[in-house]
Amino acid sequence: MQDAVTNLIRTYDISGSYLDRNAIDSLQHYFKSGAARVAVATAISGNAASVVRTAGTALFEQVPELISPGGNAYTTRRYSACLRDLDYYLRYASYALVAGDMNLLDERVLQGLRETYNSLGVPVAPTVIGIQLMKDQIKRMAEESGIVDTSFIDQPFDYMCRELSEISI
Ligand code: CYC
């Protein structure tokens, strides 16, 4: 598992280089956003249950077939599996926000996930909608708490959506 700092040091260590201007810029950028990253992670921890519930409700309103007979989230077992998955995405997004690096998402969430979803018929497009609905809520909470530039919040949510959908950028 890597974070923004260990990842950068690893890269420089491989070539035996001292940290140069680029490295310093990127470290300063990371540290400058540090307080905001921690504040957002704290807000996520304190509101996770409500964020997941709200995103789930909105998702099932938007795609009601999911919870109708034949839908992938039909039956209480699968309904809860779906909310549990949203909770996984939110929790790992909060870790990745603090780490400033997406490596832990690959390692802990995304490896083999698309294959699992395919084999269980879990539809990716609505999953992506669910992740985006959580992102929107977190960004709104951050703005309300006075964080001006909330663009760093997009990163882990969009990363998971992109990897799940296998859309290359
Ligand atoms: C199932 N979701 C699963 C399974 C895994 C994950 C491994 C199969 C095993 C199980 O049922 O527990 C996902 N597991 C994860 C992730 C991690 C992990 C991400 C990383 C920490 O350990 N169905 C829908 C919605 C969507 C959904 C669109 C919710 C947004 O229609 C999710 N995932 C869903 C459902 C199942 C599932 C319904 C159960 C499918 C089944 O058993 O038929």
XYZ file of C-alpha atoms and ligand atoms in Angstrom:
212
model
C 0.000 0.000 0.000
C 1.405 3.374 -0.996
C 0.704 6.999 -0.314
C 1.743 10.145 -2.149
C 4.989 10.395 -0.162
C 6.159 6.777 -0.231
C 5.281 6.518 -3.916
C 7.380 9.555 -4.767
C 10.325 8.434 -2.631
C 10.209 4.973 -4.187
C 10.405 6.472 -7.673
C 13.408 8.641 -6.783
C 15.132 5.856 -4.884
C 14.932 3.524 -7.886
C 17.092 5.933 -9.884
C 19.210 6.956 -6.876
C 18.240 10.613 -7.336
C 17.832 13.380 -4.817
C 14.403 15.006 -4.785
C 14.306 17.609 -7.560
C 12.078 20.624 -8.233
C 9.227 18.435 -9.536
C 9.338 16.225 -6.466
C 9.348 19.206 -4.116
C 6.443 20.835 -5.995
C 4.404 17.685 -5.828
C 5.157 17.182 -2.104
C 4.243 20.784 -1.340
C 1.010 20.401 -3.264
C 0.172 17.275 -1.251
C 1.019 18.791 2.135
C -0.865 21.974 1.324
C -4.021 19.961 0.716
C -3.376 17.815 3.828
C -5.686 19.577 6.259
C -8.544 19.521 3.739
C -7.971 15.804 3.053
C -8.152 14.979 6.730
C -11.240 17.191 7.194
C -13.044 15.387 4.373
C -12.072 11.960 5.721
C -13.429 13.017 9.118
C -16.698 14.179 7.545
C -16.977 10.856 5.696
C -16.406 8.841 8.887
C -19.043 10.805 10.750
C -21.678 10.586 8.028
C -20.981 7.306 6.259
C -24.228 5.537 7.129
C -26.371 8.428 5.976
C -24.320 8.993 2.800
C -24.693 5.315 1.825
C -28.404 5.255 2.641
C -29.101 8.438 0.681
C -27.105 7.251 -2.333
C -28.857 3.861 -2.240
C -32.324 5.436 -2.089
C -31.530 7.815 -4.955
C -30.019 4.985 -7.004
C -33.087 2.768 -6.613
C -35.332 5.696 -7.499
C -33.280 6.358 -10.599
C -33.001 2.670 -11.629
C -36.061 0.970 -10.056
C -35.558 -2.221 -12.091
C -32.659 -3.084 -9.761
C -35.032 -3.871 -6.888
C -37.836 -5.393 -8.943
C -38.052 -9.179 -9.453
C -35.180 -10.157 -11.724
C -33.141 -7.102 -10.742
C -29.671 -7.641 -9.329
C -30.493 -5.929 -6.013
C -33.851 -7.764 -5.656
C -34.256 -9.748 -2.400
C -33.052 -8.390 0.917
C -29.791 -10.298 0.690
C -28.798 -8.639 -2.550
C -30.228 -5.264 -1.495
C -27.940 -5.323 1.541
C -25.009 -6.564 -0.553
C -25.484 -3.505 -2.728
C -25.490 -1.075 0.217
C -22.514 -2.910 1.674
C -20.636 -2.464 -1.613
C -21.411 1.277 -1.589
C -20.077 1.402 1.956
C -16.848 -0.323 0.827
C -16.391 2.247 -1.946
C -16.948 5.128 0.454
C -14.609 3.804 3.137
C -11.798 3.082 0.691
C -12.313 6.464 -0.999
C -11.741 8.092 2.401
C -8.461 6.167 2.809
C -7.324 7.088 -0.704
C -8.140 10.759 -0.058
C -5.858 10.787 2.956
C -3.147 8.795 1.162
C -3.270 11.064 -1.887
C -2.597 7.967 -3.961
C -4.869 5.495 -5.725
C -2.677 2.422 -5.293
C -4.659 1.139 -2.305
C -7.832 1.140 -4.378
C -6.231 -1.199 -6.902
C -4.868 -3.411 -4.183
C -7.844 -3.596 -1.815
C -10.945 -2.910 -3.921
C -10.548 -3.252 -7.638
C -8.430 -6.338 -8.149
C -10.687 -8.981 -9.674
C -13.815 -6.962 -8.927
C -15.001 -6.598 -12.506
C -14.763 -10.374 -12.974
C -16.720 -10.949 -9.746
C -19.397 -8.487 -10.832
C -19.607 -10.077 -14.277
C -19.996 -13.544 -12.882
C -22.761 -12.443 -10.472
C -24.503 -10.236 -13.009
C -23.925 -7.099 -10.914
C -24.445 -4.269 -13.407
C -21.547 -1.803 -13.578
C -23.399 1.256 -14.892
C -25.708 1.601 -11.858
C -22.786 0.884 -9.537
C -20.998 3.831 -11.122
C -24.113 5.973 -10.568
C -24.104 4.963 -6.884
C -20.443 5.935 -6.493
C -21.064 9.280 -8.216
C -24.055 9.974 -5.952
C -21.820 9.498 -2.912
C -19.139 11.712 -4.429
C -21.670 14.506 -5.001
C -22.775 14.351 -1.366
C -19.206 14.444 -0.056
C -18.312 17.383 -2.295
C -21.381 19.265 -1.094
C -20.461 18.585 2.533
C -16.910 19.790 1.887
C -18.137 22.987 0.240
C -20.498 23.630 3.136
C -17.603 23.245 5.568
C -15.701 25.978 3.739
C -13.322 23.958 1.544
C -13.007 26.056 -1.610
C -11.245 23.705 -4.012
C -12.960 20.329 -3.728
C -11.493 18.908 -6.934
C -9.229 16.482 -5.053
C -12.356 14.686 -3.829
C -13.207 13.547 -7.355
C -10.045 11.506 -7.692
C -10.758 8.265 -5.783
C -14.441 8.118 -6.759
C -13.729 8.736 -10.445
C -10.798 6.331 -10.330
C -12.990 3.470 -9.070
C -15.687 4.259 -11.641
C -13.153 4.344 -14.443
C -11.503 1.097 -13.424
C -14.839 -0.650 -12.963
C -16.029 0.505 -16.359
C -12.640 -0.144 -17.936
C -12.897 3.122 -19.800
C -9.432 4.348 -20.640
C -8.719 8.051 -20.336
C -21.776 -9.002 -4.493
N -19.862 -7.466 -4.165
C -20.437 -8.702 -4.261
C -19.389 -9.684 -4.074
C -18.217 -8.991 -3.860
C -18.546 -7.591 -3.886
C -16.852 -9.618 -3.672
C -19.588 -11.184 -4.105
C -19.552 -11.795 -2.735
C -20.635 -11.298 -1.830
O -21.833 -11.353 -2.185
O -20.286 -10.771 -0.771
C -17.710 -6.458 -3.721
N -16.154 -7.228 -1.990
C -16.630 -6.305 -2.880
C -15.766 -5.153 -2.811
C -14.783 -5.426 -1.893
C -15.046 -6.739 -1.374
C -15.938 -3.900 -3.598
C -13.634 -4.531 -1.537
C -13.529 -4.203 -0.127
O -14.366 -7.326 -0.494
N -26.126 -4.839 -7.194
C -26.840 -3.896 -7.855
C -26.325 -2.529 -7.591
C -25.025 -2.799 -6.856
C -25.082 -4.270 -6.519
C -26.109 -1.757 -8.868
C -24.832 -1.884 -5.640
C -24.369 -0.512 -6.032
O -27.804 -4.123 -8.566
C -24.170 -4.883 -5.709
N -22.754 -6.801 -5.104
C -23.995 -6.293 -5.354
C -24.919 -7.335 -5.166
C -24.200 -8.496 -4.831
C -22.836 -8.116 -4.793
C -26.441 -7.264 -5.275
C -24.734 -9.890 -4.562
C -24.926 -10.598 -5.889
C -25.322 -12.042 -5.702
O -24.840 -12.694 -4.778
O -26.134 -12.487 -6.507
